[in-house]
PDB file of C-alpha atoms in Angstrom:
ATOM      1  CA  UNK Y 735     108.247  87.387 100.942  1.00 48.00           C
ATOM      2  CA  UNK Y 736     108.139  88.246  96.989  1.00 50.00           C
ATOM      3  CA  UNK Y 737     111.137  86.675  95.639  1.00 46.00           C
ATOM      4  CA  UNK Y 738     114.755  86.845  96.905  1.00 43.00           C
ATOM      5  CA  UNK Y 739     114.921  90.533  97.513  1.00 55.00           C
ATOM      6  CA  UNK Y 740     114.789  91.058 101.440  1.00 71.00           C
ATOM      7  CA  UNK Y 741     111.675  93.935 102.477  1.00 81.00           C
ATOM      8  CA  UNK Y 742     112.847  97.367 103.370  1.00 79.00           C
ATOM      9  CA  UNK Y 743     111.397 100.568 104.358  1.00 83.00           C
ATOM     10  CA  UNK Y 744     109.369 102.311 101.728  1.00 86.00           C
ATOM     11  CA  UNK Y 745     112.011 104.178  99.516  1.00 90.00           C
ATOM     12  CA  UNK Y 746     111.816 107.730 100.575  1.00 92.00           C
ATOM     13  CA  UNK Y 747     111.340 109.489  96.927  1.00 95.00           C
ATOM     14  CA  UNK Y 748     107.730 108.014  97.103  1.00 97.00           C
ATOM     15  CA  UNK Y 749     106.546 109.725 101.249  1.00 97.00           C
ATOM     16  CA  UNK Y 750     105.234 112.226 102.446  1.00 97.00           C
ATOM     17  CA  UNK Y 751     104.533 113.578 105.590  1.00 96.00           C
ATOM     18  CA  UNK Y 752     101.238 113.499 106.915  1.00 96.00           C
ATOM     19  CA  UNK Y 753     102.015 117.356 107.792  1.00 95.00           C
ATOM     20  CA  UNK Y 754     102.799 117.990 104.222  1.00 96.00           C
ATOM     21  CA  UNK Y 755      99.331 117.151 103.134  1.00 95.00           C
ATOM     22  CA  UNK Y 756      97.939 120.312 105.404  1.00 93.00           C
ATOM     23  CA  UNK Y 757      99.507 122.344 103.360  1.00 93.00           C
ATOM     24  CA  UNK Y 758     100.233 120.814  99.817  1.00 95.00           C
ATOM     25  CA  UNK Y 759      97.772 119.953  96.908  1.00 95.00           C
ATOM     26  CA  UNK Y 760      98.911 116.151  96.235  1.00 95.00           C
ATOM     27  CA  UNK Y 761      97.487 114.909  93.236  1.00 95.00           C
ATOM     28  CA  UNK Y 762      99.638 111.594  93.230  1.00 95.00           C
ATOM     29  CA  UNK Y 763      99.438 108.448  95.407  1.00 97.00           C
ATOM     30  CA  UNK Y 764     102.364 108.547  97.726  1.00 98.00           C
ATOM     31  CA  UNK Y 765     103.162 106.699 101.329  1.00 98.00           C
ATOM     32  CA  UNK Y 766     102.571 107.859 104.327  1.00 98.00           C
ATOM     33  CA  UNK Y 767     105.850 108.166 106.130  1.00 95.00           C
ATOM     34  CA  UNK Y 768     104.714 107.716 109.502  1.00 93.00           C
ATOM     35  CA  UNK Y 769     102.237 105.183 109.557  1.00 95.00           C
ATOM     36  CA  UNK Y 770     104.183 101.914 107.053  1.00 95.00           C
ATOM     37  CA  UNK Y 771     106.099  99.121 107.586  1.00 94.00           C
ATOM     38  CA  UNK Y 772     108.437  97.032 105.315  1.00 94.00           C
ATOM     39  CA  UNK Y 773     105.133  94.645 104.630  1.00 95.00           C
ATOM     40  CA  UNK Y 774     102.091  97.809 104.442  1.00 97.00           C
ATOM     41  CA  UNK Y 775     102.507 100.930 104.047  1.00 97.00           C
ATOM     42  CA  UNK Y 776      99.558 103.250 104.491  1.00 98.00           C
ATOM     43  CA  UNK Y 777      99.062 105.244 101.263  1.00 98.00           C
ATOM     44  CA  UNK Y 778      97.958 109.129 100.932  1.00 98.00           C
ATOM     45  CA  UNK Y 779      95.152 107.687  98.158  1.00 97.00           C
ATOM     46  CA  UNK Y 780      93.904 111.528  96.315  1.00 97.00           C
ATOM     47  CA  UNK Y 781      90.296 111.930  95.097  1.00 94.00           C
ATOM     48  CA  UNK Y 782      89.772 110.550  91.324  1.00 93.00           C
ATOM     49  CA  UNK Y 783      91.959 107.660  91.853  1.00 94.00           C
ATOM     50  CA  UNK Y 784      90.338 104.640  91.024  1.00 91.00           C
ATOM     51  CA  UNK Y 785      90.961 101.070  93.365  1.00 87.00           C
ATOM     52  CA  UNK Y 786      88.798  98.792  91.797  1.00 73.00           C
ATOM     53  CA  UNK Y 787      90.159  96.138  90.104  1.00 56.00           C
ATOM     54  CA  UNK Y 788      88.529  97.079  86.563  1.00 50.00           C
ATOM     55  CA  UNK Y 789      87.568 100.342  86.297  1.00 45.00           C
ATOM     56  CA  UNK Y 790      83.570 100.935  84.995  1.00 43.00           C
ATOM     57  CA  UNK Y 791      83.559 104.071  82.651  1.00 43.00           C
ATOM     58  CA  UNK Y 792      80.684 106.375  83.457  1.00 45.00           C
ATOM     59  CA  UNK Y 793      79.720 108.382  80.628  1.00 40.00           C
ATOM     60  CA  UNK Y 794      77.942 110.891  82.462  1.00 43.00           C
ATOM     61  CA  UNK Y 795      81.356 111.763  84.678  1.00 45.00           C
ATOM     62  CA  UNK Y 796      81.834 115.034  85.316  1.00 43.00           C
ATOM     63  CA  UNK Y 797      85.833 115.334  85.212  1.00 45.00           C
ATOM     64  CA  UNK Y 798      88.367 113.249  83.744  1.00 53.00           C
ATOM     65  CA  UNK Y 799      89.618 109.620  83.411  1.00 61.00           C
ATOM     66  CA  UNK Y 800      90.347 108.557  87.229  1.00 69.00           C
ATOM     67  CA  UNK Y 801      93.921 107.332  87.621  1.00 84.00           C
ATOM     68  CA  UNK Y 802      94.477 103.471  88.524  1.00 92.00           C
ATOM     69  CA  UNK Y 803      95.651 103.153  91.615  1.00 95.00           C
ATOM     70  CA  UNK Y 804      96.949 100.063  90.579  1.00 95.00           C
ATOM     71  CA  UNK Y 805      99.147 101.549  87.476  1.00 95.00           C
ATOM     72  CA  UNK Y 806     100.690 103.244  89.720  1.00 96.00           C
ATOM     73  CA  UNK Y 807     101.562 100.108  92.165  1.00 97.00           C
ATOM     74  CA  UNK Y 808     102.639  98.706  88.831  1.00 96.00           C
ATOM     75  CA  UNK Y 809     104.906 101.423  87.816  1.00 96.00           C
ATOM     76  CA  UNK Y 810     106.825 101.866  91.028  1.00 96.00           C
ATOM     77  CA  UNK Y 811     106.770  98.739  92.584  1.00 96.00           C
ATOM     78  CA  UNK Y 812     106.613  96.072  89.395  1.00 95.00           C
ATOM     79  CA  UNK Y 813     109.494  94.180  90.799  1.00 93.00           C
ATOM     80  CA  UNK Y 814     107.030  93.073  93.697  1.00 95.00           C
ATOM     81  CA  UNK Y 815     105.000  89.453  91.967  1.00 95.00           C
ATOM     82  CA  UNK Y 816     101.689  90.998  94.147  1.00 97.00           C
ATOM     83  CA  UNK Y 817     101.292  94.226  92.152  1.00 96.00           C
ATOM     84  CA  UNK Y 818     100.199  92.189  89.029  1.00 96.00           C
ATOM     85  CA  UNK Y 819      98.441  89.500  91.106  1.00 96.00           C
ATOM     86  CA  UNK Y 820      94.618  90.834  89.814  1.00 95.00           C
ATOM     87  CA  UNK Y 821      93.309  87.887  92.415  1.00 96.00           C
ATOM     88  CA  UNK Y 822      94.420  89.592  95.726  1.00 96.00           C
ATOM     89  CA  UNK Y 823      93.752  93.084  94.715  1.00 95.00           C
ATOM     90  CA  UNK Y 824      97.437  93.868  93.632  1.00 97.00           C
ATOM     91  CA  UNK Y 825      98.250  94.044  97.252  1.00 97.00           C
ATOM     92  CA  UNK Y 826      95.388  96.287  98.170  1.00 97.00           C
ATOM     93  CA  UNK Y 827      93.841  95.322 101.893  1.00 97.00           C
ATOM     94  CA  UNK Y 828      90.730  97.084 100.820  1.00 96.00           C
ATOM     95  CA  UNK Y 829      88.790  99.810  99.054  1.00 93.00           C
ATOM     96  CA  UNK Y 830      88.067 103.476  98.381  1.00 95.00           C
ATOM     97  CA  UNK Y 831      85.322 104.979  96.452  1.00 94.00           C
ATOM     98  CA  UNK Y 832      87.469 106.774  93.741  1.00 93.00           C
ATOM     99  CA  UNK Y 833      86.559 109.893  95.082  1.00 95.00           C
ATOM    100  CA  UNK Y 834      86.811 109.306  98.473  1.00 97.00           C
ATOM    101  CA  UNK Y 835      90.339 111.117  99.851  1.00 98.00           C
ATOM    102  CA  UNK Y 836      92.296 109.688 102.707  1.00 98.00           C
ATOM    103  CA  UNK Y 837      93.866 106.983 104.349  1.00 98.00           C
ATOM    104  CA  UNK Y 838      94.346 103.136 101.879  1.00 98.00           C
ATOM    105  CA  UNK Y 839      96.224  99.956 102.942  1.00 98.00           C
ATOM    106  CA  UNK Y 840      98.835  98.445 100.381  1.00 98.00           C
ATOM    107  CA  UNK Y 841     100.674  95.342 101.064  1.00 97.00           C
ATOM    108  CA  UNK Y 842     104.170  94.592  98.815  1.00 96.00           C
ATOM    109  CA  UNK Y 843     104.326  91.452 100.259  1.00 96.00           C
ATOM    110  CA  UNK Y 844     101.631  88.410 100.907  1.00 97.00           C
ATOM    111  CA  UNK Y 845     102.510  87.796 104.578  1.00 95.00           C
ATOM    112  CA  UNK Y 846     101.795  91.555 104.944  1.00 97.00           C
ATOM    113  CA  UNK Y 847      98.572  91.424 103.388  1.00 98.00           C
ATOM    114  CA  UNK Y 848      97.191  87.957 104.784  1.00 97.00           C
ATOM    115  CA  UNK Y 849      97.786  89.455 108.645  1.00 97.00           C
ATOM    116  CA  UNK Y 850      96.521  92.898 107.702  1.00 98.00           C
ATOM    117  CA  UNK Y 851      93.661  91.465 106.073  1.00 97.00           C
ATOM    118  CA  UNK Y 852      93.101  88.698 109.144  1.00 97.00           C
ATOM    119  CA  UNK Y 853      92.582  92.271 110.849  1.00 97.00           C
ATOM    120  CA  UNK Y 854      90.148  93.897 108.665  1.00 96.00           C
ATOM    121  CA  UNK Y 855      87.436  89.855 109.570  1.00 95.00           C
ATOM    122  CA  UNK Y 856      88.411  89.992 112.659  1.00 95.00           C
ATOM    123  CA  UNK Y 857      87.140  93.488 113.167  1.00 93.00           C
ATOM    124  CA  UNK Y 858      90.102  94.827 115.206  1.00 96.00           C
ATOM    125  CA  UNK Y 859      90.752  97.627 112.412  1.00 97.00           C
ATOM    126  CA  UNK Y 860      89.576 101.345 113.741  1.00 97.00           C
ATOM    127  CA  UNK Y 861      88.347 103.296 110.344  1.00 97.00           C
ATOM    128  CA  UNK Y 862      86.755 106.786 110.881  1.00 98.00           C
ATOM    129  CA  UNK Y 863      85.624 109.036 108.069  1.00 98.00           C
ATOM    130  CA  UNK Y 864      84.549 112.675 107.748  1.00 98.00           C
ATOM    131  CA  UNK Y 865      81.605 113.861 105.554  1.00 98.00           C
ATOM    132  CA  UNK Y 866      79.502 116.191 105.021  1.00 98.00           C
ATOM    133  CA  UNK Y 867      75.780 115.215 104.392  1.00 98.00           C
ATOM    134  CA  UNK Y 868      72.333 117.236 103.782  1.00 98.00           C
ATOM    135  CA  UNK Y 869      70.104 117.864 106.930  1.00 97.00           C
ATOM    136  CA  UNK Y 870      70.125 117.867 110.626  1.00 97.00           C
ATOM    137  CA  UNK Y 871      71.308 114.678 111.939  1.00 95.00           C
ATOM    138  CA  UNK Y 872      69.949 114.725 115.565  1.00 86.00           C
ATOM    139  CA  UNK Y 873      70.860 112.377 118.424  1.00 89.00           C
ATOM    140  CA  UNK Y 874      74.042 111.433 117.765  1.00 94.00           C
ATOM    141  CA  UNK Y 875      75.868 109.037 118.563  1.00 95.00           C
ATOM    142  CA  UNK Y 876      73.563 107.711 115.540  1.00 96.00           C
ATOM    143  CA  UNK Y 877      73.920 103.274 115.115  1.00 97.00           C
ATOM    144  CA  UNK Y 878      72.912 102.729 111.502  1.00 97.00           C
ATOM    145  CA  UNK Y 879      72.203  98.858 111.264  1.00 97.00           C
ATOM    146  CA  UNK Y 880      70.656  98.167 107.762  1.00 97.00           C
ATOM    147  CA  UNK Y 881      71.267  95.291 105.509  1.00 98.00           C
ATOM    148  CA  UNK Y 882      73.358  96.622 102.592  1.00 98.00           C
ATOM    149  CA  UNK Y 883      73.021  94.412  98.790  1.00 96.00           C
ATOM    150  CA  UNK Y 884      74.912  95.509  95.665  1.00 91.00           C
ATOM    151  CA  UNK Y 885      72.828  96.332  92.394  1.00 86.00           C
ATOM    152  CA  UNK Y 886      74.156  98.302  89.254  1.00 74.00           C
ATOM    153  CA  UNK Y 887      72.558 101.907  88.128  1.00 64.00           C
ATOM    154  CA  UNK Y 888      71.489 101.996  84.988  1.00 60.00           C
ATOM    155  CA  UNK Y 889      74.862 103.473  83.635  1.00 56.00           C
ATOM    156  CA  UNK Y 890      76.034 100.123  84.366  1.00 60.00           C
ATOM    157  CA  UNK Y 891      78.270 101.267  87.863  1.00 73.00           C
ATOM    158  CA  UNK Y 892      78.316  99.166  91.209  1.00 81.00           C
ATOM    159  CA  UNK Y 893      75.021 100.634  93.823  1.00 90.00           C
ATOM    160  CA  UNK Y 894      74.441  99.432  96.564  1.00 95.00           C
ATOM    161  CA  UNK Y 895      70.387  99.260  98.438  1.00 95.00           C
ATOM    162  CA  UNK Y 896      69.185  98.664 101.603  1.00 97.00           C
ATOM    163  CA  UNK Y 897      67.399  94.977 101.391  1.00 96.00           C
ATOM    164  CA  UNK Y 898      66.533  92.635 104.348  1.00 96.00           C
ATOM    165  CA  UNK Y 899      68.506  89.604 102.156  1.00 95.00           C
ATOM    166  CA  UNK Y 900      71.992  92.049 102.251  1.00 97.00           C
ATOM    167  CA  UNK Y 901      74.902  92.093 104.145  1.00 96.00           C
ATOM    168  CA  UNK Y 902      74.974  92.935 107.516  1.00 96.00           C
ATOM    169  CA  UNK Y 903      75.743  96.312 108.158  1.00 97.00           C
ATOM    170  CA  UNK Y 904      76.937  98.843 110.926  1.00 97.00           C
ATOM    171  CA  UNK Y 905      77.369 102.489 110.711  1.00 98.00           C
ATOM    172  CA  UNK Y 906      78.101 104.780 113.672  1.00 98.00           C
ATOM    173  CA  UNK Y 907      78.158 108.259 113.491  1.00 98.00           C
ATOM    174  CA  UNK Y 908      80.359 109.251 116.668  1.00 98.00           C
ATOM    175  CA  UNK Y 909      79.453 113.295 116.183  1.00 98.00           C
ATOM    176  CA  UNK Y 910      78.161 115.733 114.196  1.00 98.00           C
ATOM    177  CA  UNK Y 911      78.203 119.609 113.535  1.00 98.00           C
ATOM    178  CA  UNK Y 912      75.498 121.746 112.088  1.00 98.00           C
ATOM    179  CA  UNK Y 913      76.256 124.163 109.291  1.00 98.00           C
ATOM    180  CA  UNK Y 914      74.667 126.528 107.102  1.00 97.00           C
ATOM    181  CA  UNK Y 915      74.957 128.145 103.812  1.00 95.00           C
ATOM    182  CA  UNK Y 916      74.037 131.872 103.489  1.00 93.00           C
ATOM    183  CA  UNK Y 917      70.438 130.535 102.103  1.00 93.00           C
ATOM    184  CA  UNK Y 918      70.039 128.735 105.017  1.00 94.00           C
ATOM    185  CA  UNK Y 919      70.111 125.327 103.770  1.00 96.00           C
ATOM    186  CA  UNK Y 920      71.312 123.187 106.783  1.00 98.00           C
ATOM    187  CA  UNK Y 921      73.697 120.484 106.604  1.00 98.00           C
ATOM    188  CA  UNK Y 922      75.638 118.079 108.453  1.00 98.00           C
ATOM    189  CA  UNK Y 923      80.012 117.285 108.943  1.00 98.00           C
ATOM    190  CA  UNK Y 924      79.508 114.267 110.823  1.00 98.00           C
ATOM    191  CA  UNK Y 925      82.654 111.871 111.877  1.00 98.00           C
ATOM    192  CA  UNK Y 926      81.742 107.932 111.023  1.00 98.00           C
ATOM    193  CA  UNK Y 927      82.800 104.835 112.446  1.00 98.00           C
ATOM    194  CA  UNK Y 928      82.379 101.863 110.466  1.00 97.00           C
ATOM    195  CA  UNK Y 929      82.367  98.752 111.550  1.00 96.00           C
ATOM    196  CA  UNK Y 930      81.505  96.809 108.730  1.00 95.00           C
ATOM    197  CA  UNK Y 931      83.425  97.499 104.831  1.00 93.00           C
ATOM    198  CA  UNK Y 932      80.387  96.807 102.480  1.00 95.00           C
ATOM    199  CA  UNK Y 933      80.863  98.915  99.222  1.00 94.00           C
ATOM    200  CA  UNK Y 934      79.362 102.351  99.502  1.00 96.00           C
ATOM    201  CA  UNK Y 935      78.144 101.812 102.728  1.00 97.00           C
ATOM    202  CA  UNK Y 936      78.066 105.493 104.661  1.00 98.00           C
ATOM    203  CA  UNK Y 937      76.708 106.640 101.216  1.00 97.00           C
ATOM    204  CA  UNK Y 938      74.299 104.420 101.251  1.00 97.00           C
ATOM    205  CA  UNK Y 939      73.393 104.035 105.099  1.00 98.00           C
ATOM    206  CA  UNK Y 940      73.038 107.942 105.122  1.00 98.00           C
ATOM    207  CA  UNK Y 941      70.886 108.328 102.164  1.00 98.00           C
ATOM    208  CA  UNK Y 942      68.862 105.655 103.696  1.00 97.00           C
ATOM    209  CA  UNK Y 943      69.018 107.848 106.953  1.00 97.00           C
ATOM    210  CA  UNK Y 944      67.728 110.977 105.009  1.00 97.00           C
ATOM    211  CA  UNK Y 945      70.926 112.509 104.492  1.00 98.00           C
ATOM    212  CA  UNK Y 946      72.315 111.979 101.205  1.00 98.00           C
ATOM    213  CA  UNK Y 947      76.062 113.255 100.976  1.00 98.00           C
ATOM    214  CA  UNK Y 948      76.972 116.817  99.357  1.00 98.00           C
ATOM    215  CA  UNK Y 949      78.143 116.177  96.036  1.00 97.00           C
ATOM    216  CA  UNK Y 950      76.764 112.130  95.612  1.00 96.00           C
ATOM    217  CA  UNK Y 951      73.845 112.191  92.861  1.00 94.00           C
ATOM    218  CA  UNK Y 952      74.189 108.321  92.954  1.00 93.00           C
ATOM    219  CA  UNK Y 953      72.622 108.477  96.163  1.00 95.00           C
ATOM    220  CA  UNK Y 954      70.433 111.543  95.818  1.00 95.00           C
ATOM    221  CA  UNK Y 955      72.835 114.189  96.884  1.00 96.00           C
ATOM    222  CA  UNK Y 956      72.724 117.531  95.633  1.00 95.00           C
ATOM    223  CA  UNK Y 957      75.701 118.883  93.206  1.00 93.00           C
ATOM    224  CA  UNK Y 958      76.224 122.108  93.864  1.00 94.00           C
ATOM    225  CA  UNK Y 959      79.043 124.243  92.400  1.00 93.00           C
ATOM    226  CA  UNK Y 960      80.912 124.502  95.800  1.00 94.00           C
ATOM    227  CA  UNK Y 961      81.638 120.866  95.976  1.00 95.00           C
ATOM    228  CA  UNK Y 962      83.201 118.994  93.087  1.00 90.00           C
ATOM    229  CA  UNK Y 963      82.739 115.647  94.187  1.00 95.00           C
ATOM    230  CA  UNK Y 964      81.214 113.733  97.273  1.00 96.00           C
ATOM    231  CA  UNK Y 965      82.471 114.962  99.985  1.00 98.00           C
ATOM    232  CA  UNK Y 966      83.680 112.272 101.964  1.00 98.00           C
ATOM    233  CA  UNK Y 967      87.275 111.659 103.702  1.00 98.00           C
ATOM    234  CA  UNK Y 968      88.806 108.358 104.852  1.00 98.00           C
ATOM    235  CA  UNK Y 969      90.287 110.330 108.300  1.00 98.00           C
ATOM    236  CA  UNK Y 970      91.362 107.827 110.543  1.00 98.00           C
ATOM    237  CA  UNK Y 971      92.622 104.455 110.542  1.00 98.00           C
ATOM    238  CA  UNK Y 972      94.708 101.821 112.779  1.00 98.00           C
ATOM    239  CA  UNK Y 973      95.168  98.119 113.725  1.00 97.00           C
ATOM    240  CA  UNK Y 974      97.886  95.876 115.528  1.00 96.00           C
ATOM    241  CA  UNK Y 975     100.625  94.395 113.091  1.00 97.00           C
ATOM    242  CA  UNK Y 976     103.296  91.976 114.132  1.00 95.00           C
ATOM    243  CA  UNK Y 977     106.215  94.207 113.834  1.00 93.00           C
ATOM    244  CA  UNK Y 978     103.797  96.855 115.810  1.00 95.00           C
ATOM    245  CA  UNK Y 979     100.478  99.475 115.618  1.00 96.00           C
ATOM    246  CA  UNK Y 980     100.108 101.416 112.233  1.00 97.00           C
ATOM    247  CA  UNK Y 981      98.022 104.347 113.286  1.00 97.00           C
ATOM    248  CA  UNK Y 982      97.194 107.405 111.162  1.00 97.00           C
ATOM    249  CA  UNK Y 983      95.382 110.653 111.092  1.00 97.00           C
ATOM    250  CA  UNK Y 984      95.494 112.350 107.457  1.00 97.00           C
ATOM    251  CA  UNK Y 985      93.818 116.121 107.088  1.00 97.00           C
ATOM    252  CA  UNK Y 986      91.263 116.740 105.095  1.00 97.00           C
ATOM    253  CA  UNK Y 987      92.391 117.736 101.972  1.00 97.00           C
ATOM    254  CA  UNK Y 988      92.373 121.558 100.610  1.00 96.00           C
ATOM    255  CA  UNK Y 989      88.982 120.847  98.039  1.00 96.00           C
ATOM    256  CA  UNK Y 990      86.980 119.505 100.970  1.00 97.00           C
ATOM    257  CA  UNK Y 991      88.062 122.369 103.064  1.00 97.00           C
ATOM    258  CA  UNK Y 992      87.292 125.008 100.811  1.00 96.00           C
ATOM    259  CA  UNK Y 993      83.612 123.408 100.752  1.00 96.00           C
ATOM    260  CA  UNK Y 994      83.004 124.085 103.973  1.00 97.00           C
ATOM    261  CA  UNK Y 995      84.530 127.300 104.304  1.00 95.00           C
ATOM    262  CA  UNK Y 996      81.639 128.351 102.402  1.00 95.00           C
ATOM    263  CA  UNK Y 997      79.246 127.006 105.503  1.00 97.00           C
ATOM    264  CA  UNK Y 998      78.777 128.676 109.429  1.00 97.00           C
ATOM    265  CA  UNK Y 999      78.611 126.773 112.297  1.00 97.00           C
ATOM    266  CA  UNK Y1000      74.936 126.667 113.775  1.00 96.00           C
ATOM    267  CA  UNK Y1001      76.237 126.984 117.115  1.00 96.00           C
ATOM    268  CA  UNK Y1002      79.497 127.304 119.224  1.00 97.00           C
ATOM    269  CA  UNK Y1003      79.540 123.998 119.886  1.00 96.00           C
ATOM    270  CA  UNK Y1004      79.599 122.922 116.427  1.00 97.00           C
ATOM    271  CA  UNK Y1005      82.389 125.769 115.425  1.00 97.00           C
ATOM    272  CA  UNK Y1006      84.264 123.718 118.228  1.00 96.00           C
ATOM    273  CA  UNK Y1007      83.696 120.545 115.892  1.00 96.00           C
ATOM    274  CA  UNK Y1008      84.332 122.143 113.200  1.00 96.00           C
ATOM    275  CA  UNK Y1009      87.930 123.406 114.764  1.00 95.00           C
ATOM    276  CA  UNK Y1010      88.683 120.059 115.839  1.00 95.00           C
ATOM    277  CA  UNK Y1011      88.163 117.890 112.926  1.00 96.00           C
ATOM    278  CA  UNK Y1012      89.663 120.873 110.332  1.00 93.00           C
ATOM    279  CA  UNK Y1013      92.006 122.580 112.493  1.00 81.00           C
TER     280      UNK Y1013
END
């Protein structure tokens, strides 16, 4: 543990509900009630909130400053010696894109994040995403195995490529719904198991595919008004902890939503999908 001070439950001023989030705008990093123990809690993580360690500025942004996940760590848990420890991530077990929504691992304590993160190389965590991509994707379930290697653009930010000298890489998309705007323009909300955590790798393993996500000009998307930024949702995640499971579903939040609302189903079967993974 960090210090003297004995772990407790995440203090309650800083939760929310999982159920909240269907029908709230949060803005603001909080902890997922249900799904955190005394050593990780499972954090709501909001779009334009930064992870990284050292933020890159990208002049050519199109909203504001992303807030630091890890001033916020800093802020409300500064008592904690692992929130200013840059070497371990502050406590985080991994990553987000910063404008990726959903589900983020944070560890107050080292024992907390040394098992969770024993988890995460043994491959025993379950993550499962939502997005929403350009294109048919046919014959799903889809295996995406493609090296993945990490270059810069030229406005100086992380990008990863496809190279045979990469990381090893696995991508599954589990399902996938056809929609269409009123142009016709056909698209794709897929659900995506990964099995590997290299950086950007559904964006990248999809644009690879053919199928750029809605809203990602890094990786050839298109930007249309509809969708302010790529539109991609951490949805699911889970793995086995010593105290017990942590297992969470959050909803995709009210921006994504209003994206598709814009979109029909192609067929009945995919309003099903679309029912199921929106409600």
């Amino acid at each position: 543990m960090d210090g003297s001070e004995q772990l407790m439950p995440p203090p309650a001023e800083l939760c929310i509900s999982v159920a909240r989030l269907e029908t709230d705008v949060i803005s603001e990093p909080l902890i997922l009630s249900e799904a955190s123990q005394p050593e990780l809690y499972a954090l709501w993580k909001p779009p334009n909130c930064s992870a990284a360690s050292e933020e890159i500025r990208n002049p050519a942004a199109r909203s504001e400053e992303p807030l630091a996940l890890r001033n916020w760590l800093q802020e409300h848990f500064g008592h904690r010696a692992i929130v200013h420890d840059e070497s371990v991530t502050y406590g985080m077990v991994h990553r987000l894109d910063r404008f990726t929504s959903g589900v983020l691992l944070w560890a107050p304590c080292y024992q907390g994040l040394y098992e969770a993160r024993l988890q995460f190389a043994a491959r025993r965590v379950q993550k499962e995403y939502l997005c929403l991509a350009q294109g048919v994707v046919k014959d799903v379930p889809l295996l995406i195995k493609a090296r993945i290697a990490e270059g810069s653009s030229e406005l100086g930010a992380t990008r990863s490529y496809i190279s045979p000298i990469g990381r090893h890489a696995f991508t599954e998309v589990v399902d996938s719904a056809t929609l269409a705007d009123p142009d016709g323009q056909l698209f794709s909300l897929m659900q995506v198991r990964l099995h590997t955590g290299r950086t950007h790798q559904i964006r990248c393993h999809l644009a690879h595919e053919g199928h750029p996500l809605v809203g990602d000009p890094v990786y050839g998307g298109i930007t249309p008004s509809w969708c302010q930024r790529h539109w991609l949702h951490a949805w699911k995640l889970s793995l086995q902890m010593t105290r017990g499971p942590v297992a969470v579903q959050v909803p995709v939040p009210h921006d994504l939503r209003r994206a598709v609302q814009r979109l029909r189903p192609a067929e009945v079967a995919d309003a099903f999908r679309l029912r199921q993974w929106l409600g």
